[in-house]
Amino acid sequence: MAAVSYYLSLSVVACLCIFSVSSLSDHESFLRCFSSHVSPTTNLSQLLYLPNSPDYSSLLFSSIQNLRFASSETPKPLLIVAPADEFQVQASVICCRSHGLPIRARSGGHDYEGLSYRSEKAGSFVLLDLEKLRSVTVDVEHGVAWVEAGATLGELYYKVSEKSGRLGFPAGVCPTVAVGGHLSGGGFGPLSRKYGLAADNILDAKMVDADGRILDKESMGENLFWAIRGGGGASFGIIISWKVKLVHVPATVSVFTVRRTMEQGAIELVHRWQNIAHKLHEDLLLRVDIVHVNRGDRRVVEAAFKSSFLGHCDGLLRHMGEHFPALGVERNDCREMSWIDSAVYAAGYTNGEPAEILVNRELQPKDFNKGKSDYVTEPIPPWGGRMSEISESDIPFPHRKGNLFIILYLSTWRDEGVAASTKHLGWIRSMFRFMTPYVSKRPRAAYLNYRDLDLGRNEEGNASYRKAMAWGERYFKNNFRRLAMVKGEVDPHNFFSNEQSVPPLLAETGERPQKICSTSMSISDQRSPIKYML
């Protein structure tokens, strides 16, 4: 069964005592901490941005795509740190923790709920913006690449294609999504039926943990390495870079997009699609987008069937003729191209745009939006291909065998104001309620990278494992408890936290540690555990 994104659109811990750095009372101490942990030649004016800094606002809003969280009422960070290397990331963690400042990291801004760059309380956190960490190093001989967290999928695809026309990587279709969050949440796309998720193809990683240590796969250990591949890296530390396994792609990839309105039998075709998709070859992805479109002076519902096939059009048309003749795909619907050009096509650029468009970070439109997700388990067999062969517990992403496809409900709008937001949020929530009988149950599953605070949230300063189960088991099913136990091992005082971060669960007692209020901190060196001084 194709790994399908089925879109519906309406055009649609520890309690750390916070020093008041906003009053600058401890500003010099904070700067001294940074200065002592970075190179003496570091220009702090290009690293640290206070609200009164000239570039603070432009940096803050640079990668915010959801305008719901770009208003003047949205709580802003106390400080923005824009590190250019791993040691500046390390210094950020050490100095924020030593000053009792929560930290949030963003790598690209594609965040449906804005949890990577906002908090419920203004001036209460530091934003770590990783956009400068964007290098991609490709090793064709060994079929691997190191990619930093701030690089986008488009940049990764483009850099790989520059080195080899026969290598690719199985990840999402949106080129402006950054790899830091995408890979840590799972990451599926056109190659997933053949090669699994992006997270299934992670070989190594570099991250900074709550003690300020720079870790790789060997030093972080098996449990933590398991957790960050699909469990959301932001709960466990700051991901600096990933080492990924590249996959073989043929010289020719074939694609088509066939659109049908309700008058053209879209309802019957979508129903038929659900009953044939599991028969398709693992080299073939067929997804369906259901949207409102303008046709002349009418607004109509349209189903767009979008396909990608690792091979020539003859093979793609043969498969469609055998399994889905009702769709009526013809030879002139099919286009042959290289894998990198198919990535451009999958991103929505279907007029022969050059591959260089993938590295343009300005292409993602900014709008107001709300997303939700579901998995469908009946009436047909699962996703198929490699996705059904990988165990639910291999990595935290559990939505494998037994799932037919994923649904993304997406409402987008341009009008500002409460009335517009109320209208569109109401639509998507009512649609979600309507779909309840037709989707997965016990739990009703959801995809972490389509984050949804409607499912529940942590209480500020008091993350409860039992309460978090309400949303955690939807994203991770039976893997949630193991994730919480890993969190208890590596970050027992919940330094890395947000409204839907994994809470710590201690293996011995099953409870979180007592709240600790830090008023000062002692740091000996980067390899030593940080000790609280009460």
XYZ file of C-alpha atoms in Angstrom:
534
model
C 0.000 0.000 0.000
C 1.319 3.409 -0.857
C 2.509 5.637 1.962
C -0.134 8.212 1.247
C -0.675 11.747 2.438
C -4.426 12.324 2.073
C -4.928 16.059 2.477
C -8.164 17.845 3.232
C -7.975 21.611 2.796
C -10.311 24.574 3.092
C -7.790 26.781 1.252
C -8.432 25.758 3.795
C 11.154 18.249 36.182
C 12.766 20.373 37.703
C 11.260 23.728 38.326
C 14.086 26.071 37.347
C 13.854 29.486 39.020
C 14.122 31.998 36.179
C 16.650 34.778 36.493
C 15.288 38.022 35.148
C 17.786 38.426 32.348
C 15.161 40.547 30.630
C 15.896 43.180 33.237
C 19.590 42.703 32.382
C 20.351 42.188 36.071
C 22.321 39.050 35.262
C 23.205 39.915 31.685
C 26.927 40.321 32.278
C 27.105 36.984 34.085
C 25.347 35.330 31.162
C 27.776 36.884 28.673
C 30.745 35.814 30.775
C 29.442 32.261 30.721
C 29.176 32.311 26.938
C 32.561 33.906 26.504
C 34.193 31.236 28.642
C 32.767 28.404 26.508
C 33.288 29.702 22.958
C 36.311 30.762 20.967
C 37.875 34.050 22.139
C 37.472 35.404 18.603
C 33.688 34.867 18.602
C 31.687 37.974 17.787
C 28.881 37.791 20.354
C 26.865 40.419 18.491
C 26.385 37.845 15.723
C 25.545 35.105 18.197
C 23.257 36.639 20.834
C 20.174 38.744 20.043
C 18.252 40.552 22.785
C 14.777 42.032 22.108
C 16.319 45.484 21.654
C 18.828 44.182 19.086
C 18.277 45.531 15.548
C 18.039 42.034 14.028
C 16.036 40.341 16.798
C 12.627 40.560 15.119
C 13.805 39.690 11.615
C 15.615 36.610 12.946
C 12.651 35.552 15.078
C 10.161 35.734 12.202
C 12.542 34.490 9.488
C 11.336 30.884 9.526
C 7.930 31.163 11.189
C 5.540 29.859 8.533
C 2.360 29.776 10.627
C 1.110 33.343 11.071
C -1.013 32.223 14.035
C 2.207 32.489 16.034
C 3.644 35.641 14.489
C 1.359 38.169 16.132
C 2.363 40.802 18.647
C 0.476 38.840 21.321
C 2.583 35.690 20.887
C 5.046 35.359 23.797
C 8.565 36.094 22.556
C 11.896 34.614 23.667
C 14.008 36.424 26.188
C 17.049 35.924 23.986
C 17.825 34.378 20.598
C 21.069 32.486 20.136
C 22.187 31.763 16.551
C 25.083 29.284 16.860
C 27.410 28.619 13.949
C 29.105 25.493 15.316
C 28.568 22.670 17.790
C 30.577 24.365 20.542
C 28.274 27.385 20.464
C 25.319 25.006 20.801
C 27.092 23.418 23.761
C 27.730 26.830 25.328
C 24.053 27.692 24.883
C 22.931 24.627 26.812
C 25.517 25.035 29.575
C 24.842 28.735 30.121
C 21.065 28.485 29.881
C 21.020 25.706 32.409
C 23.445 27.449 34.736
C 21.192 30.527 34.676
C 17.950 28.571 35.028
C 16.705 29.465 31.542
C 14.584 26.972 29.582
C 15.733 26.526 26.002
C 13.887 25.744 22.784
C 15.575 24.879 19.504
C 14.253 25.257 15.985
C 15.855 24.059 12.802
C 13.369 25.188 10.194
C 10.129 26.671 11.491
C 7.742 24.122 9.905
C 6.012 23.540 13.194
C 2.206 23.357 13.221
C 1.978 24.420 16.862
C 5.088 26.624 17.036
C 6.531 24.718 19.997
C 10.095 25.146 18.768
C 10.022 28.938 18.993
C 7.326 30.023 21.452
C 6.181 29.426 25.004
C 3.024 30.154 26.951
C 4.935 32.688 29.026
C 6.728 35.698 27.506
C 10.387 36.276 28.276
C 10.754 32.904 29.965
C 12.950 31.007 27.511
C 15.888 31.203 25.135
C 15.421 30.384 21.461
C 18.258 28.480 19.804
C 17.988 29.139 16.063
C 19.977 26.508 14.137
C 19.683 27.940 10.640
C 23.459 28.572 10.383
C 24.096 24.850 10.914
C 23.249 23.797 7.362
C 26.241 21.975 5.856
C 25.755 18.748 3.879
C 28.723 16.442 3.291
C 28.138 13.591 0.844
C 30.335 10.465 0.657
C 29.368 8.750 -2.590
C 31.839 5.883 -2.143
C 30.208 4.757 1.103
C 26.696 5.951 0.230
C 26.296 8.180 3.288
C 25.946 11.861 4.128
C 26.374 14.044 7.213
C 23.727 16.754 7.284
C 23.418 19.470 9.917
C 20.100 20.106 11.633
C 19.477 23.485 10.003
C 19.830 22.223 6.440
C 16.568 21.761 4.555
C 15.385 18.631 2.768
C 15.794 20.497 -0.499
C 19.410 21.298 0.308
C 20.085 17.673 1.238
C 18.487 16.378 -1.976
C 20.323 18.917 -4.112
C 23.731 18.253 -2.560
C 23.278 14.499 -3.008
C 22.275 14.957 -6.656
C 25.344 17.127 -7.286
C 27.540 14.194 -6.285
C 25.562 11.345 -7.851
C 22.541 10.895 -10.072
C 21.967 7.409 -8.686
C 21.662 8.208 -4.985
C 18.748 9.733 -3.101
C 17.237 9.890 0.363
C 13.771 8.824 1.602
C 12.202 11.868 3.243
C 9.367 14.363 2.711
C 8.181 16.299 -0.318
C 8.430 19.833 1.094
C 11.945 21.147 0.339
C 11.875 23.961 2.919
C 11.427 21.611 5.895
C 14.656 21.382 7.903
C 16.122 17.962 8.638
C 16.564 18.496 12.400
C 12.915 18.069 13.275
C 11.835 16.056 10.228
C 14.190 13.153 10.877
C 13.695 13.147 14.636
C 9.915 12.773 14.123
C 10.067 9.975 11.540
C 9.872 11.540 8.087
C 8.048 9.807 5.238
C 7.819 10.547 1.531
C 7.873 9.112 -2.012
C 10.642 6.574 -1.294
C 9.252 5.297 2.026
C 7.512 2.221 0.600
C 10.849 1.149 -0.872
C 13.267 2.193 1.867
C 11.279 3.096 5.002
C 11.276 6.382 6.876
C 14.029 8.965 6.972
C 14.539 7.943 10.617
C 14.966 4.301 9.563
C 18.002 5.388 7.549
C 19.866 7.282 10.290
C 23.291 5.780 11.002
C 24.682 8.221 13.572
C 23.978 11.596 15.147
C 25.677 14.370 17.085
C 23.768 16.100 19.852
C 24.194 18.119 23.028
C 22.540 16.608 26.093
C 21.206 18.251 29.253
C 24.668 18.077 30.870
C 26.195 20.029 27.988
C 28.047 17.023 26.567
C 28.494 16.568 22.819
C 27.487 12.981 22.102
C 27.522 10.653 19.121
C 25.879 7.248 18.677
C 28.572 5.433 20.620
C 28.733 7.827 23.556
C 24.980 8.420 23.866
C 24.205 4.723 24.057
C 21.606 2.485 22.472
C 18.543 3.807 24.318
C 19.059 7.479 23.561
C 19.992 6.767 19.948
C 16.747 4.779 19.656
C 14.726 7.621 21.188
C 15.867 10.473 18.946
C 15.043 8.561 15.743
C 11.302 9.155 15.647
C 10.709 10.128 19.275
C 11.259 13.848 18.791
C 14.807 15.012 19.442
C 13.695 18.163 21.280
C 12.672 16.110 24.321
C 16.181 14.751 24.783
C 18.662 17.386 23.679
C 19.771 19.556 20.782
C 20.413 17.613 17.574
C 23.427 19.084 15.766
C 23.692 16.751 12.785
C 22.642 13.395 11.362
C 24.611 10.757 9.477
C 22.221 9.159 6.999
C 22.331 6.195 4.668
C 21.683 7.197 1.077
C 19.604 4.901 -1.117
C 19.796 3.758 -4.718
C 17.560 5.470 -7.244
C 17.326 4.617 -10.963
C 18.395 6.952 -13.714
C 14.735 7.448 -14.670
C 11.791 8.199 -12.388
C 8.243 8.585 -13.705
C 5.481 10.810 -12.335
C 1.919 11.826 -13.064
C -0.831 13.977 -11.582
C -4.416 13.133 -12.533
C -7.199 15.394 -11.250
C -10.843 14.434 -10.958
C -13.817 16.415 -9.640
C -16.872 14.905 -7.988
C -18.703 15.193 -11.292
C -15.887 13.167 -12.861
C -16.286 10.371 -10.342
C -13.818 11.476 -7.661
C -15.759 9.784 -4.838
C -15.808 6.420 -6.580
C -12.135 6.752 -7.530
C -11.044 7.531 -3.967
C -13.046 4.542 -2.739
C -11.422 2.341 -5.398
C -7.988 3.756 -4.553
C -8.355 2.487 -0.983
C -9.002 -1.020 -2.263
C -6.133 -1.291 -4.755
C -3.284 0.671 -3.213
C -1.935 -2.333 -1.273
C -1.438 -4.203 -4.550
C 0.917 -1.603 -5.966
C 4.624 -2.364 -6.291
C 6.902 -0.937 -3.579
C 8.576 1.201 -6.257
C 5.270 3.022 -6.745
C 3.713 5.706 -4.561
C 0.166 6.883 -5.245
C -1.199 9.545 -2.929
C -4.411 11.553 -3.010
C -4.885 15.253 -2.207
C -8.499 16.370 -1.755
C -8.869 20.141 -2.012
C -11.240 22.923 -2.945
C -10.303 24.543 -6.265
C -11.745 27.223 -8.519
C -13.172 25.996 -11.815
C -14.400 29.020 -13.693
C -16.887 30.789 -11.454
C -17.436 27.686 -9.305
C -15.694 26.321 -6.239
C -15.450 22.530 -6.538
C -13.937 19.624 -4.654
C -11.118 17.915 -6.526
C -9.161 14.724 -5.911
C -5.605 14.928 -7.255
C -3.956 11.517 -7.658
C -0.187 12.014 -7.561
C 2.232 9.230 -8.393
C 5.981 8.625 -8.311
C 7.515 5.457 -9.747
C 11.130 4.277 -9.688
C 11.320 3.371 -13.356
C 10.061 4.257 -16.830
C 6.551 5.283 -17.824
C 5.956 1.922 -19.475
C 6.266 0.223 -16.091
C 4.143 2.821 -14.314
C 1.360 2.606 -16.912
C 1.455 -1.193 -16.746
C 0.931 -1.136 -12.982
C -1.886 1.401 -13.246
C -3.548 -0.557 -16.044
C -3.451 -3.743 -13.981
C -4.566 -2.302 -10.657
C -6.350 1.006 -11.270
C -7.695 1.215 -14.826
C -10.664 3.288 -13.635
C -8.343 6.250 -13.046
C -7.744 6.383 -16.772
C -4.042 7.293 -16.731
C -2.770 7.784 -20.277
C 0.711 7.972 -21.771
C 0.601 11.752 -22.099
C -0.168 12.025 -18.360
C 3.182 10.433 -17.519
C 6.516 12.245 -17.444
C 10.007 10.764 -17.164
C 12.796 12.575 -15.341
C 15.737 12.184 -12.964
C 15.150 11.518 -9.259
C 16.176 15.070 -8.318
C 13.719 16.503 -10.861
C 11.021 14.240 -9.417
C 11.737 15.835 -6.026
C 11.099 19.227 -7.645
C 7.875 17.856 -9.165
C 6.698 16.341 -5.863
C 7.216 19.736 -4.211
C 4.608 21.188 -6.572
C 6.893 22.703 -9.215
C 5.553 20.920 -12.283
C 6.590 23.277 -15.093
C 10.171 22.132 -15.549
C 11.699 24.351 -12.862
C 15.429 23.685 -12.312
C 16.683 21.615 -9.388
C 18.213 24.752 -7.878
C 14.718 25.756 -6.767
C 15.036 23.179 -3.988
C 17.564 25.321 -2.123
C 15.405 28.464 -2.179
C 14.231 28.898 1.415
C 11.868 31.749 0.524
C 9.402 29.634 -1.445
C 7.326 28.407 1.479
C 4.283 30.704 1.786
C 3.409 32.188 5.149
C -0.231 31.788 6.170
C -2.481 30.979 9.089
C -2.919 27.239 9.425
C -3.948 24.341 11.610
C -3.140 20.688 10.960
C -4.326 17.394 12.427
C -3.615 13.784 11.475
C -5.087 10.293 11.528
C -4.091 6.771 10.575
C -6.492 4.455 8.774
C -6.471 0.706 9.499
C -9.571 -0.536 7.659
C -10.849 -1.710 5.245
C -7.653 -2.575 3.372
C -4.211 -4.099 4.105
C -1.278 -1.914 5.245
C 1.029 0.628 3.688
C 2.941 -2.236 2.122
C 6.553 -2.575 1.036
C 9.344 -1.792 3.484
C 7.007 0.078 5.859
C 5.254 -3.188 6.775
C 8.479 -5.108 7.327
C 9.905 -2.896 10.090
C 8.800 -3.626 13.652
C 6.749 -1.042 15.583
C 9.479 -0.923 18.245
C 12.581 -0.650 16.020
C 12.432 3.121 16.457
C 9.797 5.187 18.347
C 7.677 5.734 15.184
C 5.159 2.866 15.564
C 2.743 3.313 12.657
C 3.780 0.343 10.540
C 2.001 -2.911 9.697
C -1.771 -2.637 9.778
C -1.902 1.025 8.718
C -3.279 1.723 5.283
C -2.402 5.370 4.939
C -2.071 8.596 6.873
C -4.528 11.463 6.596
C -3.408 15.052 6.999
C -6.258 17.491 7.556
C -5.073 21.000 6.805
C -6.926 24.277 7.001
C -5.151 27.403 5.750
C -6.338 30.973 5.540
C -5.031 34.473 4.888
C -7.555 36.658 6.700
C -6.441 38.044 10.037
C -8.621 38.310 13.096
C -10.505 36.185 15.577
C -13.483 35.507 13.298
C -11.362 33.921 10.558
C -9.416 31.807 13.036
C -12.589 30.674 14.781
C -14.147 29.674 11.463
C -11.212 27.620 10.204
C -10.268 26.067 13.509
C -13.899 25.104 13.951
C -13.987 23.443 10.528
C -10.925 21.299 11.023
C -11.969 20.223 14.519
C -15.465 19.299 13.344
C -13.951 17.359 10.427
C -11.729 15.520 12.873
C -14.734 14.587 15.027
C -16.672 13.443 11.958
C -13.876 11.043 10.970
C -13.777 9.297 14.361
C -15.595 6.089 13.286
C -13.393 5.590 10.229
C -9.860 5.805 11.602
C -7.555 4.005 14.034
C -8.779 3.346 17.576
C -7.389 2.520 21.018
C -5.493 4.765 20.609
C -6.602 7.025 17.810
C -3.100 7.466 16.396
C -1.420 10.642 15.164
C 1.883 11.580 13.523
C 4.388 13.488 15.646
C 5.530 15.744 12.808
C 1.919 16.919 12.434
C 1.958 18.143 16.029
C -1.502 18.829 17.476
C -2.019 20.447 20.883
C -5.719 19.584 20.738
C -4.641 16.079 21.799
C -3.349 17.395 25.143
C -0.432 19.260 26.625
C 1.942 19.247 29.567
C 1.252 21.554 32.474
C 3.892 24.273 32.724
C 6.591 23.230 35.192
C 4.856 19.970 36.097
C 4.993 17.452 33.266
C 3.107 14.342 34.373
C 3.721 11.031 32.617
C 0.215 9.799 33.387
C -1.412 12.908 31.957
C 0.950 12.935 28.991
C -0.198 9.437 28.043
C -3.335 11.081 26.617
C -1.308 12.480 23.709
C 1.903 10.455 23.965
C 0.305 7.102 23.192
C -1.356 8.596 20.124
C 2.023 9.529 18.658
C 4.057 6.570 19.934
C 1.607 3.828 21.050
C 3.434 1.298 23.275
C 6.768 3.039 22.660
C 5.758 6.027 24.785
C 6.657 4.400 28.098
C 10.124 3.476 26.838
C 10.627 7.039 25.600
C 9.679 8.413 29.020
C 12.106 6.023 30.713
C 14.898 7.133 28.365
C 13.988 10.719 29.233
C 14.264 9.815 32.924
C 17.753 8.448 32.319
C 19.188 11.324 30.280
C 17.205 14.385 31.434
C 15.564 13.524 34.774
C 15.012 17.178 35.706
C 13.227 17.886 32.401
C 15.497 20.694 31.205
C 14.430 20.107 27.599
C 10.683 20.591 27.748
C 7.705 22.073 25.961
C 3.935 21.619 25.920
C 4.277 18.198 24.274
C 7.757 17.017 25.221
C 8.219 13.518 26.613
C 8.160 13.725 30.445
C 10.779 11.876 32.518
C 9.813 8.546 34.068
C 12.245 6.970 36.524
C 12.724 3.240 36.069
C 12.982 2.480 39.806
C 9.827 4.244 40.980
C 7.820 5.023 37.886
C 7.588 8.634 39.034
C 9.300 11.873 38.076
C 11.926 13.383 40.363
C 10.998 15.988 42.921
C 10.907 19.560 41.698
C 14.200 21.299 42.182
C 14.661 25.031 42.215
C 18.087 26.074 40.980
C 19.465 29.363 42.217
C 23.064 28.783 41.199
C 25.060 26.159 39.447
C 28.596 24.789 39.490
C 30.256 23.613 36.288
C 33.695 22.032 36.381
C 34.221 21.019 32.753
C 32.165 19.860 29.776
C 32.603 16.184 30.607
C 31.431 16.430 34.203
C 27.788 16.169 35.264
C 26.260 19.514 36.137
C 25.493 19.665 39.870
C 22.644 21.647 41.374
C 23.626 23.894 44.254
C 20.481 24.389 46.347
